[in-house]
PDB file of C-alpha atoms in Angstrom:
ATOM      1  CA  ASP A 196       2.280 -28.672 -15.375  1.00 54.00           C
ATOM      2  CA  CYS A 197       2.390 -31.485 -12.764  1.00 52.00           C
ATOM      3  CA  SER A 198       2.805 -29.565 -10.011  1.00 54.00           C
ATOM      4  CA  ARG A 199      -0.136 -27.437 -11.234  1.00 52.00           C
ATOM      5  CA  ALA A 200      -2.398 -30.535 -11.468  1.00 48.00           C
ATOM      6  CA  ARG A 201      -1.756 -31.592  -7.841  1.00 52.00           C
ATOM      7  CA  GLY A 202      -2.433 -28.400  -6.647  1.00 55.00           C
ATOM      8  CA  LYS A 203      -5.837 -29.041  -8.064  1.00 49.00           C
ATOM      9  CA  THR A 204      -5.765 -32.463  -7.212  1.00 50.00           C
ATOM     10  CA  MET A 205      -4.879 -31.219  -3.416  1.00 54.00           C
ATOM     11  CA  ALA A 206      -7.488 -28.263  -3.334  1.00 52.00           C
ATOM     12  CA  LEU A 207     -10.250 -30.900  -4.634  1.00 50.00           C
ATOM     13  CA  HIS A 208      -8.805 -33.415  -1.680  1.00 52.00           C
ATOM     14  CA  GLY A 209      -9.424 -30.766   0.639  1.00 55.00           C
ATOM     15  CA  SER A 210     -12.815 -29.856  -0.251  1.00 52.00           C
ATOM     16  CA  PHE A 211     -14.109 -33.398   0.128  1.00 53.00           C
ATOM     17  CA  CYS A 212     -12.405 -33.767   3.374  1.00 54.00           C
ATOM     18  CA  ALA A 213     -14.378 -30.819   4.502  1.00 53.00           C
ATOM     19  CA  LEU A 214     -17.477 -32.025   3.122  1.00 51.00           C
ATOM     20  CA  ARG A 215     -16.720 -35.237   5.079  1.00 53.00           C
ATOM     21  CA  LEU A 216     -16.714 -33.539   7.866  1.00 54.00           C
ATOM     22  CA  ILE A 217     -19.874 -31.560   7.377  1.00 52.00           C
ATOM     23  CA  LEU A 218     -21.323 -34.996   6.666  1.00 51.00           C
ATOM     24  CA  LEU A 219     -20.019 -36.874  10.184  1.00 52.00           C
ATOM     25  CA  SER A 220     -21.200 -33.679  12.332  1.00 53.00           C
ATOM     26  CA  GLN A 221     -24.830 -33.452  11.084  1.00 50.00           C
ATOM     27  CA  LEU A 222     -24.368 -37.520  11.758  1.00 49.00           C
ATOM     28  CA  SER A 223     -23.006 -36.697  15.478  1.00 52.00           C
ATOM     29  CA  LEU A 224     -26.437 -34.009  15.433  1.00 48.00           C
ATOM     30  CA  GLN A 225     -28.702 -36.425  13.715  1.00 47.00           C
ATOM     31  CA  LEU A 226     -27.981 -39.659  16.819  1.00 47.00           C
ATOM     32  CA  ALA A 227     -27.798 -36.699  19.631  1.00 47.00           C
ATOM     33  CA  THR A 228     -31.608 -36.008  18.112  1.00 42.00           C
ATOM     34  CA  GLY A 229     -32.622 -39.356  18.195  1.00 42.00           C
ATOM     35  CA  PHE A 230     -32.279 -40.134  21.617  1.00 40.00           C
ATOM     36  CA  MET A 231     -33.704 -37.049  23.235  1.00 39.00           C
ATOM     37  CA  VAL A 232     -36.725 -37.694  24.862  1.00 35.00           C
ATOM     38  CA  GLN A 233     -39.563 -34.612  23.822  1.00 38.00           C
ATOM     39  CA  ALA A 234     -40.548 -33.362  27.064  1.00 34.00           C
ATOM     40  CA  PRO A 235     -44.467 -31.832  27.147  1.00 36.00           C
ATOM     41  CA  VAL A 236     -45.527 -28.404  27.679  1.00 30.00           C
ATOM     42  CA  LEU A 237     -49.050 -27.897  28.674  1.00 29.00           C
ATOM     43  CA  ARG A 238     -50.595 -25.152  26.895  1.00 28.00           C
ATOM     44  CA  GLY A 239     -53.854 -25.429  28.295  1.00 32.00           C
ATOM     45  CA  ASN A 240     -57.358 -24.488  26.013  1.00 36.00           C
ATOM     46  CA  ALA A 241     -59.542 -23.439  28.499  1.00 33.00           C
ATOM     47  CA  ASN A 242     -62.376 -22.250  25.871  1.00 41.00           C
ATOM     48  CA  GLY A 243     -62.801 -26.017  25.053  1.00 51.00           C
ATOM     49  CA  LEU A 244     -63.396 -29.455  27.026  1.00 46.00           C
ATOM     50  CA  LEU A 245     -60.802 -31.001  24.660  1.00 60.00           C
ATOM     51  CA  GLY A 246     -58.233 -28.946  26.026  1.00 58.00           C
ATOM     52  CA  GLN A 247     -59.637 -28.669  29.902  1.00 49.00           C
ATOM     53  CA  VAL A 248     -59.528 -32.315  29.759  1.00 50.00           C
ATOM     54  CA  LEU A 249     -56.254 -33.154  28.297  1.00 53.00           C
ATOM     55  CA  LEU A 250     -55.007 -30.075  30.625  1.00 51.00           C
ATOM     56  CA  GLY A 251     -56.043 -32.222  33.574  1.00 48.00           C
ATOM     57  CA  GLN A 252     -53.582 -35.139  32.582  1.00 50.00           C
ATOM     58  CA  GLY A 253     -50.345 -33.650  33.190  1.00 45.00           C
ATOM     59  CA  ALA A 254     -47.458 -34.935  31.513  1.00 41.00           C
ATOM     60  CA  ARG A 255     -49.492 -37.206  29.305  1.00 51.00           C
ATOM     61  CA  THR A 256     -50.451 -34.026  27.072  1.00 45.00           C
ATOM     62  CA  CYS A 257     -48.758 -31.038  25.604  1.00 41.00           C
ATOM     63  CA  CYS A 258     -48.911 -28.205  23.041  1.00 37.00           C
ATOM     64  CA  MET A 259     -52.644 -27.232  23.577  1.00 33.00           C
ATOM     65  CA  GLN A 260     -53.609 -23.739  21.902  1.00 32.00           C
ATOM     66  CA  ALA A 261     -57.076 -22.108  22.045  1.00 29.00           C
ATOM     67  CA  GLY A 262     -59.043 -23.795  19.345  1.00 30.00           C
ATOM     68  CA  GLY A 263     -57.945 -27.188  19.913  1.00 34.00           C
ATOM     69  CA  GLY A 264     -54.874 -26.958  17.298  1.00 35.00           C
ATOM     70  CA  SER A 265     -51.459 -28.500  17.843  1.00 37.00           C
ATOM     71  CA  SER A 266     -48.392 -26.407  18.637  1.00 36.00           C
ATOM     72  CA  GLU A 267     -44.939 -27.365  17.005  1.00 42.00           C
ATOM     73  CA  SER A 268     -43.123 -25.184  19.237  1.00 38.00           C
ATOM     74  CA  GLY A 269     -40.883 -27.025  21.026  1.00 40.00           C
ATOM     75  CA  ARG A 270     -40.032 -29.393  18.363  1.00 46.00           C
ATOM     76  CA  PRO A 271     -37.270 -29.836  15.891  1.00 43.00           C
ATOM     77  CA  LYS A 272     -37.219 -27.741  13.349  1.00 50.00           C
ATOM     78  CA  LEU A 273     -33.890 -28.572  11.020  1.00 56.00           C
ATOM     79  CA  LEU A 274     -34.196 -31.564   8.991  1.00 61.00           C
ATOM     80  CA  LEU A 275     -31.074 -34.046   9.335  1.00 64.00           C
ATOM     81  CA  PRO A 276     -30.394 -36.171   7.431  1.00 68.00           C
ATOM     82  CA  SER A 277     -31.018 -39.869   7.827  1.00 66.00           C
ATOM     83  CA  LEU A 278     -28.479 -42.243   7.959  1.00 69.00           C
ATOM     84  CA  SER A 279     -28.876 -43.657   4.978  1.00 72.00           C
ATOM     85  CA  GLN A 280     -28.569 -40.551   3.454  1.00 74.00           C
ATOM     86  CA  VAL A 281     -25.384 -39.575   5.019  1.00 79.00           C
ATOM     87  CA  GLY A 282     -24.171 -42.932   4.077  1.00 80.00           C
ATOM     88  CA  TYR A 283     -24.917 -42.601   0.158  1.00 78.00           C
ATOM     89  CA  GLY A 284     -23.651 -38.987   0.573  1.00 82.00           C
ATOM     90  CA  PHE A 285     -20.223 -40.709   1.887  1.00 84.00           C
ATOM     91  CA  LEU A 286     -20.192 -43.195  -0.927  1.00 83.00           C
ATOM     92  CA  LEU A 287     -21.022 -40.436  -3.536  1.00 82.00           C
ATOM     93  CA  LEU A 288     -18.480 -37.876  -2.116  1.00 85.00           C
ATOM     94  CA  THR A 289     -16.051 -40.622  -1.950  1.00 82.00           C
ATOM     95  CA  SER A 290     -16.723 -42.097  -5.420  1.00 81.00           C
ATOM     96  CA  GLY A 291     -16.358 -39.084  -7.101  1.00 82.00           C
ATOM     97  CA  GLN A 292     -13.125 -37.723  -5.419  1.00 80.00           C
ATOM     98  CA  GLY A 293     -11.221 -40.302  -6.711  1.00 77.00           C
ATOM     99  CA  LEU A 294     -12.783 -40.091 -10.044  1.00 77.00           C
ATOM    100  CA  LEU A 295     -11.882 -35.905 -10.401  1.00 80.00           C
ATOM    101  CA  SER A 296      -8.457 -36.890  -8.297  1.00 78.00           C
ATOM    102  CA  ASP A 297      -7.526 -39.196 -11.203  1.00 74.00           C
ATOM    103  CA  ALA A 298      -8.865 -37.461 -14.125  1.00 75.00           C
ATOM    104  CA  PHE A 299      -7.140 -34.161 -12.762  1.00 76.00           C
ATOM    105  CA  ALA A 300      -3.939 -35.957 -12.079  1.00 73.00           C
ATOM    106  CA  GLY A 301      -4.213 -37.498 -16.059  1.00 70.00           C
ATOM    107  CA  SER A 302      -4.124 -41.324 -15.042  1.00 71.00           C
ATOM    108  CA  PHE A 303      -6.277 -43.352 -13.763  1.00 65.00           C
ATOM    109  CA  THR A 304      -4.773 -45.119 -10.209  1.00 65.00           C
ATOM    110  CA  ARG A 305      -8.145 -46.520  -9.031  1.00 62.00           C
ATOM    111  CA  PRO A 306     -10.643 -49.247 -10.095  1.00 73.00           C
ATOM    112  CA  VAL A 307     -12.753 -46.572 -12.639  1.00 75.00           C
ATOM    113  CA  VAL A 308     -15.810 -49.075 -13.158  1.00 77.00           C
ATOM    114  CA  LEU A 309     -16.484 -50.102  -9.752  1.00 79.00           C
ATOM    115  CA  ASP A 310     -15.703 -45.819  -8.682  1.00 79.00           C
ATOM    116  CA  VAL A 311     -18.475 -45.099 -11.937  1.00 83.00           C
ATOM    117  CA  PHE A 312     -20.708 -48.101 -10.443  1.00 84.00           C
ATOM    118  CA  ILE A 313     -20.504 -46.832  -6.383  1.00 84.00           C
ATOM    119  CA  PHE A 314     -20.940 -43.035  -7.960  1.00 83.00           C
ATOM    120  CA  VAL A 315     -24.240 -43.947  -9.970  1.00 87.00           C
ATOM    121  CA  VAL A 316     -26.137 -46.108  -7.654  1.00 84.00           C
ATOM    122  CA  SER A 317     -25.246 -43.843  -4.502  1.00 82.00           C
ATOM    123  CA  ALA A 318     -26.499 -40.961  -6.616  1.00 83.00           C
ATOM    124  CA  PHE A 319     -30.038 -42.651  -7.374  1.00 82.00           C
ATOM    125  CA  PHE A 320     -30.620 -44.162  -4.100  1.00 78.00           C
ATOM    126  CA  LEU A 321     -29.614 -40.524  -2.359  1.00 78.00           C
ATOM    127  CA  LYS A 322     -32.364 -39.147  -4.504  1.00 78.00           C
ATOM    128  CA  GLN A 323     -35.031 -41.392  -3.669  1.00 72.00           C
ATOM    129  CA  THR A 324     -34.756 -40.623  -0.054  1.00 71.00           C
ATOM    130  CA  VAL A 325     -35.381 -37.035  -0.929  1.00 75.00           C
ATOM    131  CA  ALA A 326     -38.258 -38.243  -3.221  1.00 79.00           C
ATOM    132  CA  LYS A 327     -41.972 -36.655  -2.197  1.00 86.00           C
ATOM    133  CA  VAL A 328     -44.875 -38.929  -1.478  1.00 92.00           C
ATOM    134  CA  ASP A 329     -47.039 -39.180  -4.663  1.00 93.00           C
ATOM    135  CA  TYR A 330     -50.375 -38.742  -2.905  1.00 95.00           C
ATOM    136  CA  SER A 331     -51.841 -39.532  -6.108  1.00 94.00           C
ATOM    137  CA  LYS A 332     -50.991 -42.721  -6.489  1.00 94.00           C
ATOM    138  CA  LEU A 333     -52.047 -44.406  -2.826  1.00 97.00           C
ATOM    139  CA  ASP A 334     -54.357 -47.053  -2.377  1.00 96.00           C
ATOM    140  CA  GLY A 335     -58.373 -46.236  -2.068  1.00 96.00           C
ATOM    141  CA  ARG A 336     -61.189 -47.654  -0.595  1.00 95.00           C
ATOM    142  CA  ASP A 337     -61.651 -50.176  -3.504  1.00 96.00           C
ATOM    143  CA  LYS A 338     -58.356 -51.409  -1.291  1.00 96.00           C
ATOM    144  CA  ASN A 339     -60.296 -51.210   2.265  1.00 96.00           C
ATOM    145  CA  SER A 340     -57.239 -48.414   2.126  1.00 97.00           C
ATOM    146  CA  PHE A 341     -57.600 -44.619   3.834  1.00 97.00           C
ATOM    147  CA  ALA A 342     -54.985 -43.475   1.976  1.00 97.00           C
ATOM    148  CA  SER A 343     -55.808 -41.783  -0.717  1.00 97.00           C
ATOM    149  CA  GLN A 344     -58.663 -40.106   1.309  1.00 96.00           C
ATOM    150  CA  ALA A 345     -56.085 -39.134   3.634  1.00 97.00           C
ATOM    151  CA  GLY A 346     -53.649 -37.510   1.362  1.00 97.00           C
ATOM    152  CA  VAL A 347     -56.588 -35.347  -0.182  1.00 96.00           C
ATOM    153  CA  TYR A 348     -56.898 -33.930   3.421  1.00 96.00           C
ATOM    154  CA  ALA A 349     -53.080 -33.698   4.009  1.00 96.00           C
ATOM    155  CA  LEU A 350     -52.488 -31.187   0.258  1.00 95.00           C
ATOM    156  CA  ALA A 351     -54.921 -29.275   1.510  1.00 95.00           C
ATOM    157  CA  GLY A 352     -53.315 -28.751   5.074  1.00 95.00           C
ATOM    158  CA  GLU A 353     -56.341 -30.429   7.096  1.00 95.00           C
ATOM    159  CA  VAL A 354     -57.567 -32.673  10.207  1.00 95.00           C
ATOM    160  CA  PRO A 355     -59.907 -34.860   8.918  1.00 93.00           C
ATOM    161  CA  PRO A 356     -63.535 -33.917  10.588  1.00 89.00           C
ATOM    162  CA  SER A 357     -64.714 -36.852  13.219  1.00 85.00           C
ATOM    163  CA  LYS A 358     -67.033 -38.336  10.557  1.00 88.00           C
ATOM    164  CA  ASP A 359     -66.490 -38.981   6.472  1.00 87.00           C
ATOM    165  CA  ALA A 360     -69.014 -38.488   4.215  1.00 85.00           C
ATOM    166  CA  ASP A 361     -70.398 -41.836   4.869  1.00 89.00           C
ATOM    167  CA  GLY A 362     -71.027 -41.695   8.061  1.00 91.00           C
ATOM    168  CA  TYR A 363     -68.008 -43.653   9.388  1.00 97.00           C
ATOM    169  CA  GLU A 364     -65.771 -41.777  12.176  1.00 97.00           C
ATOM    170  CA  ILE A 365     -62.264 -41.234  11.708  1.00 98.00           C
ATOM    171  CA  ALA A 366     -59.609 -42.206  14.514  1.00 98.00           C
ATOM    172  CA  THR A 367     -55.639 -41.618  14.710  1.00 98.00           C
ATOM    173  CA  PHE A 368     -53.407 -43.520  16.597  1.00 98.00           C
ATOM    174  CA  ALA A 369     -49.333 -44.225  16.987  1.00 98.00           C
ATOM    175  CA  GLY A 370     -48.417 -47.828  18.032  1.00 97.00           C
ATOM    176  CA  GLY A 371     -44.502 -48.293  17.034  1.00 95.00           C
ATOM    177  CA  CYS A 372     -43.881 -49.561  13.478  1.00 95.00           C
ATOM    178  CA  PHE A 373     -46.803 -49.019  11.770  1.00 97.00           C
ATOM    179  CA  TRP A 374     -46.908 -52.111   9.960  1.00 97.00           C
ATOM    180  CA  GLY A 375     -47.936 -54.214  12.670  1.00 97.00           C
ATOM    181  CA  THR A 376     -50.084 -51.864  13.927  1.00 97.00           C
ATOM    182  CA  GLU A 377     -52.263 -51.391  10.965  1.00 98.00           C
ATOM    183  CA  LEU A 378     -52.653 -55.633  10.513  1.00 98.00           C
ATOM    184  CA  HIS A 379     -53.899 -55.536  14.417  1.00 98.00           C
ATOM    185  CA  PHE A 380     -56.504 -52.758  13.689  1.00 98.00           C
ATOM    186  CA  GLN A 381     -57.375 -54.444  10.170  1.00 98.00           C
ATOM    187  CA  ARG A 382     -58.142 -57.511  12.332  1.00 98.00           C
ATOM    188  CA  MET A 383     -60.655 -55.525  14.138  1.00 98.00           C
ATOM    189  CA  PRO A 384     -64.480 -55.588  13.131  1.00 98.00           C
ATOM    190  CA  GLY A 385     -65.895 -52.500  12.731  1.00 97.00           C
ATOM    191  CA  VAL A 386     -62.644 -51.112  11.277  1.00 98.00           C
ATOM    192  CA  VAL A 387     -63.829 -50.332   7.954  1.00 97.00           C
ATOM    193  CA  ALA A 388     -60.369 -48.518   6.336  1.00 98.00           C
ATOM    194  CA  THR A 389     -56.565 -48.124   7.517  1.00 98.00           C
ATOM    195  CA  CYS A 390     -54.123 -46.273   6.111  1.00 98.00           C
ATOM    196  CA  VAL A 391     -50.414 -45.625   8.021  1.00 98.00           C
ATOM    197  CA  GLY A 392     -48.262 -42.924   7.800  1.00 98.00           C
ATOM    198  CA  TYR A 393     -46.737 -39.729  10.014  1.00 98.00           C
ATOM    199  CA  THR A 394     -48.266 -37.455  12.192  1.00 97.00           C
ATOM    200  CA  GLN A 395     -47.392 -34.995  15.173  1.00 96.00           C
ATOM    201  CA  GLY A 396     -44.351 -33.510  13.277  1.00 94.00           C
ATOM    202  CA  ALA A 397     -42.955 -30.086  12.204  1.00 89.00           C
ATOM    203  CA  VAL A 398     -41.856 -31.148   9.016  1.00 88.00           C
ATOM    204  CA  GLN A 399     -44.650 -30.692   5.645  1.00 91.00           C
ATOM    205  CA  MET A 400     -45.122 -34.103   3.518  1.00 93.00           C
ATOM    206  CA  PRO A 401     -42.260 -36.138   4.745  1.00 92.00           C
ATOM    207  CA  ASN A 402     -41.128 -39.082   3.393  1.00 92.00           C
ATOM    208  CA  TYR A 403     -39.990 -42.329   5.470  1.00 92.00           C
ATOM    209  CA  GLN A 404     -36.294 -41.970   5.184  1.00 85.00           C
ATOM    210  CA  GLN A 405     -36.465 -38.421   6.888  1.00 87.00           C
ATOM    211  CA  VAL A 406     -39.398 -40.151   9.503  1.00 91.00           C
ATOM    212  CA  CYS A 407     -36.228 -41.737  10.089  1.00 86.00           C
ATOM    213  CA  SER A 408     -34.018 -39.592  10.979  1.00 81.00           C
ATOM    214  CA  GLY A 409     -35.613 -38.825  14.353  1.00 83.00           C
ATOM    215  CA  SER A 410     -35.092 -35.087  13.239  1.00 80.00           C
ATOM    216  CA  THR A 411     -38.828 -34.005  12.028  1.00 88.00           C
ATOM    217  CA  GLY A 412     -41.191 -34.768  15.074  1.00 92.00           C
ATOM    218  CA  HIS A 413     -43.065 -37.024  13.680  1.00 95.00           C
ATOM    219  CA  THR A 414     -44.253 -40.844  14.755  1.00 97.00           C
ATOM    220  CA  GLU A 415     -45.096 -43.499  12.654  1.00 98.00           C
ATOM    221  CA  GLY A 416     -49.006 -43.348  12.987  1.00 98.00           C
ATOM    222  CA  ILE A 417     -51.982 -45.006  11.590  1.00 98.00           C
ATOM    223  CA  GLN A 418     -55.530 -43.152  10.812  1.00 98.00           C
ATOM    224  CA  LEU A 419     -58.272 -44.977  10.303  1.00 98.00           C
ATOM    225  CA  LEU A 420     -62.252 -45.418   9.210  1.00 98.00           C
ATOM    226  CA  TYR A 421     -64.300 -47.028  11.826  1.00 98.00           C
ATOM    227  CA  ASN A 422     -67.929 -47.993  12.406  1.00 97.00           C
ATOM    228  CA  PRO A 423     -69.428 -46.396  15.935  1.00 96.00           C
ATOM    229  CA  ASP A 424     -71.806 -49.098  15.330  1.00 96.00           C
ATOM    230  CA  GLU A 425     -69.512 -52.094  15.083  1.00 97.00           C
ATOM    231  CA  CYS A 426     -67.033 -50.953  17.461  1.00 97.00           C
ATOM    232  CA  THR A 427     -66.630 -48.029  19.939  1.00 98.00           C
ATOM    233  CA  TYR A 428     -63.586 -46.067  20.096  1.00 98.00           C
ATOM    234  CA  GLU A 429     -62.549 -47.366  24.086  1.00 98.00           C
ATOM    235  CA  GLN A 430     -62.294 -50.457  22.351  1.00 98.00           C
ATOM    236  CA  LEU A 431     -60.000 -48.900  19.273  1.00 98.00           C
ATOM    237  CA  CYS A 432     -57.862 -47.333  22.199  1.00 98.00           C
ATOM    238  CA  ALA A 433     -57.468 -50.254  23.795  1.00 97.00           C
ATOM    239  CA  LYS A 434     -56.246 -52.083  21.238  1.00 98.00           C
ATOM    240  CA  LEU A 435     -53.802 -49.902  20.740  1.00 98.00           C
ATOM    241  CA  LEU A 436     -52.654 -50.131  24.421  1.00 98.00           C
ATOM    242  CA  SER A 437     -52.623 -54.146  23.957  1.00 97.00           C
ATOM    243  CA  THR A 438     -49.863 -54.159  21.188  1.00 96.00           C
ATOM    244  CA  VAL A 439     -47.723 -51.877  23.541  1.00 97.00           C
ATOM    245  CA  ASP A 440     -46.003 -51.512  26.699  1.00 96.00           C
ATOM    246  CA  SER A 441     -47.793 -48.132  28.006  1.00 97.00           C
ATOM    247  CA  THR A 442     -45.170 -47.566  30.195  1.00 97.00           C
ATOM    248  CA  VAL A 443     -42.041 -47.639  27.923  1.00 96.00           C
ATOM    249  CA  SER A 444     -41.217 -44.314  26.149  1.00 94.00           C
ATOM    250  CA  ASN A 445     -40.021 -44.413  22.230  1.00 95.00           C
ATOM    251  CA  ARG A 446     -39.644 -48.009  21.870  1.00 94.00           C
ATOM    252  CA  VAL A 447     -41.907 -50.383  20.789  1.00 94.00           C
ATOM    253  CA  GLY A 448     -40.522 -54.114  20.930  1.00 91.00           C
ATOM    254  CA  ASN A 449     -37.329 -53.749  19.304  1.00 90.00           C
ATOM    255  CA  ASP A 450     -37.823 -50.236  17.388  1.00 93.00           C
ATOM    256  CA  ARG A 451     -36.338 -47.683  19.361  1.00 92.00           C
ATOM    257  CA  GLY A 452     -36.354 -43.977  18.509  1.00 94.00           C
ATOM    258  CA  THR A 453     -39.182 -40.727  18.881  1.00 94.00           C
ATOM    259  CA  GLN A 454     -40.655 -41.837  15.449  1.00 95.00           C
ATOM    260  CA  TYR A 455     -41.877 -44.735  17.492  1.00 96.00           C
ATOM    261  CA  ARG A 456     -43.744 -43.065  20.200  1.00 96.00           C
ATOM    262  CA  HIS A 457     -47.050 -44.586  21.134  1.00 97.00           C
ATOM    263  CA  GLY A 458     -50.067 -42.379  21.312  1.00 98.00           C
ATOM    264  CA  ILE A 459     -53.675 -41.494  20.788  1.00 98.00           C
ATOM    265  CA  TYR A 460     -54.622 -38.227  18.314  1.00 98.00           C
ATOM    266  CA  PRO A 461     -58.348 -37.761  19.462  1.00 97.00           C
ATOM    267  CA  HIS A 462     -59.922 -35.564  16.628  1.00 97.00           C
ATOM    268  CA  THR A 463     -62.989 -34.472  18.847  1.00 96.00           C
ATOM    269  CA  GLU A 464     -63.635 -33.508  22.994  1.00 96.00           C
ATOM    270  CA  ALA A 465     -66.100 -36.879  22.961  1.00 96.00           C
ATOM    271  CA  GLN A 466     -62.627 -38.722  22.078  1.00 97.00           C
ATOM    272  CA  ALA A 467     -60.532 -36.848  23.987  1.00 97.00           C
ATOM    273  CA  GLN A 468     -62.620 -37.715  27.109  1.00 97.00           C
ATOM    274  CA  VAL A 469     -62.602 -41.628  25.991  1.00 97.00           C
ATOM    275  CA  ALA A 470     -58.758 -41.331  25.975  1.00 97.00           C
ATOM    276  CA  VAL A 471     -57.967 -39.959  28.950  1.00 97.00           C
ATOM    277  CA  ARG A 472     -60.347 -42.661  30.493  1.00 97.00           C
ATOM    278  CA  VAL A 473     -58.719 -45.347  29.032  1.00 97.00           C
ATOM    279  CA  LEU A 474     -55.286 -44.417  29.973  1.00 97.00           C
ATOM    280  CA  ASP A 475     -56.260 -43.781  33.678  1.00 97.00           C
ATOM    281  CA  LEU A 476     -57.498 -47.202  33.871  1.00 96.00           C
ATOM    282  CA  GLU A 477     -54.242 -48.228  32.419  1.00 97.00           C
ATOM    283  CA  GLN A 478     -52.441 -46.318  34.996  1.00 97.00           C
ATOM    284  CA  GLU A 479     -54.534 -47.970  37.856  1.00 96.00           C
ATOM    285  CA  MET A 480     -52.695 -51.412  36.564  1.00 96.00           C
ATOM    286  CA  CYS A 481     -49.385 -49.981  36.064  1.00 96.00           C
ATOM    287  CA  SER A 482     -46.920 -49.496  38.564  1.00 96.00           C
ATOM    288  CA  SER A 483     -44.531 -47.169  36.372  1.00 96.00           C
ATOM    289  CA  PRO A 484     -45.913 -43.995  34.727  1.00 96.00           C
ATOM    290  CA  VAL A 485     -47.674 -44.922  31.571  1.00 97.00           C
ATOM    291  CA  VAL A 486     -46.173 -42.564  29.169  1.00 97.00           C
ATOM    292  CA  THR A 487     -48.779 -43.468  26.046  1.00 97.00           C
ATOM    293  CA  GLU A 488     -49.125 -39.651  24.514  1.00 97.00           C
ATOM    294  CA  ILE A 489     -52.364 -37.573  24.295  1.00 97.00           C
ATOM    295  CA  ARG A 490     -52.318 -35.186  21.861  1.00 97.00           C
ATOM    296  CA  PRO A 491     -55.050 -33.806  19.882  1.00 97.00           C
ATOM    297  CA  ALA A 492     -55.220 -34.914  16.084  1.00 97.00           C
ATOM    298  CA  THR A 493     -52.550 -32.922  13.475  1.00 97.00           C
ATOM    299  CA  VAL A 494     -52.532 -33.044   9.756  1.00 97.00           C
ATOM    300  CA  PHE A 495     -51.636 -36.809   9.023  1.00 98.00           C
ATOM    301  CA  PHE A 496     -49.384 -37.164   6.354  1.00 98.00           C
ATOM    302  CA  PRO A 497     -49.888 -41.004   4.523  1.00 98.00           C
ATOM    303  CA  ALA A 498     -46.911 -42.962   4.079  1.00 97.00           C
ATOM    304  CA  GLU A 499     -45.454 -44.353   0.849  1.00 96.00           C
ATOM    305  CA  ASN A 500     -48.202 -46.620  -1.242  1.00 97.00           C
ATOM    306  CA  TYR A 501     -45.439 -49.671  -0.268  1.00 95.00           C
ATOM    307  CA  HIS A 502     -46.049 -49.340   3.138  1.00 97.00           C
ATOM    308  CA  GLN A 503     -49.966 -49.116   3.052  1.00 98.00           C
ATOM    309  CA  ARG A 504     -51.447 -52.932   4.139  1.00 97.00           C
ATOM    310  CA  TYR A 505     -47.794 -53.996   3.546  1.00 97.00           C
ATOM    311  CA  LEU A 506     -48.153 -56.914   5.771  1.00 97.00           C
ATOM    312  CA  GLU A 507     -51.247 -58.204   4.267  1.00 97.00           C
ATOM    313  CA  LYS A 508     -49.598 -58.155   0.708  1.00 95.00           C
ATOM    314  CA  GLY A 509     -46.434 -60.012   2.603  1.00 94.00           C
ATOM    315  CA  GLY A 510     -49.582 -63.012   3.179  1.00 95.00           C
ATOM    316  CA  GLN A 511     -50.571 -61.994   6.442  1.00 96.00           C
ATOM    317  CA  SER A 512     -54.129 -62.495   7.313  1.00 96.00           C
ATOM    318  CA  SER A 513     -56.223 -59.287   7.363  1.00 96.00           C
ATOM    319  CA  SER A 514     -59.380 -61.299   8.194  1.00 97.00           C
ATOM    320  CA  LYS A 515     -61.308 -59.664  10.818  1.00 97.00           C
ATOM    321  CA  ASN A 516     -60.505 -61.997  14.337  1.00 96.00           C
ATOM    322  CA  ALA A 517     -57.537 -63.370  12.601  1.00 96.00           C
ATOM    323  CA  ALA A 518     -55.715 -65.409  15.650  1.00 94.00           C
ATOM    324  CA  GLU A 519     -52.249 -65.592  13.736  1.00 95.00           C
ATOM    325  CA  THR A 520     -49.452 -63.498  15.363  1.00 94.00           C
ATOM    326  CA  VAL A 521     -48.697 -60.546  13.604  1.00 94.00           C
ATOM    327  CA  ARG A 522     -45.084 -60.696  12.393  1.00 91.00           C
ATOM    328  CA  CYS A 523     -44.129 -57.446  11.834  1.00 83.00           C
ATOM    329  CA  TYR A 524     -41.370 -58.326   9.725  1.00 72.00           C
ATOM    330  CA  GLY A 525     -42.464 -60.915   7.567  1.00 54.00           C
TER     331      GLY A 525
END
């Protein structure tokens, strides 16, 4: 009986070691993916002005297809675990191995209470990292948020039109950590409502943990409503550029990774023309190449509701023309 128990324990131990190796290999692949720079690929749309304008911008444009849509080819298709998912999985397997090994051996030589606690907590948080974003609970226009409306478009798999039912125009940008980007735009006169989320990726309805893995192809972005009678699209583009270093790829401030790349994602040919003109002017003022990307707007997936208006909820002013420094982390 003792030999049989030891044999089962050894087999179990071997299985857990194999799972650990799989986790470590996926972690290594994730880290490698996170540091990859996505090279732009031109696919010109000769039938539309949007495609012609973007085609002329060389390395700043990519993935144009007939019809003005965005191609997902060339982006990562494999959804890899985030660092937190790997960590929780490792703790789950380690604590589970200890409990099962002691159970098969017939004696508990490890602190059972601690193993049970680690197992339960790890399982809970691991489940949270794969949970879907609940679009039905997103804030609405009553809170100056575009999140609920953006969720409707996302569930339908649609890119919002250039204008909403009230006549406000829609714009999409990315400027690194979306908390700070949102507050910058909230303070702009003419911006009516905002929504932070994930765009330009290859995975449908991703959550924060998945995007943070750097493997979905998304960047943290913002979609907003604005009144063109109070502010122009050109002013919005200029505001974005004032918050980033346009010559640095995949980094804004201390945030690094492809999910923090900055970009302008026009919904119309008119917006595309303005975006190109703004970046051309930016290039004239920079000695290094401007790497802020221009891509056609794609389906925008709202982030979890706790991310919406995060800095405003934390006490920072979202009043128009507020002069206080935007603090992305409190």
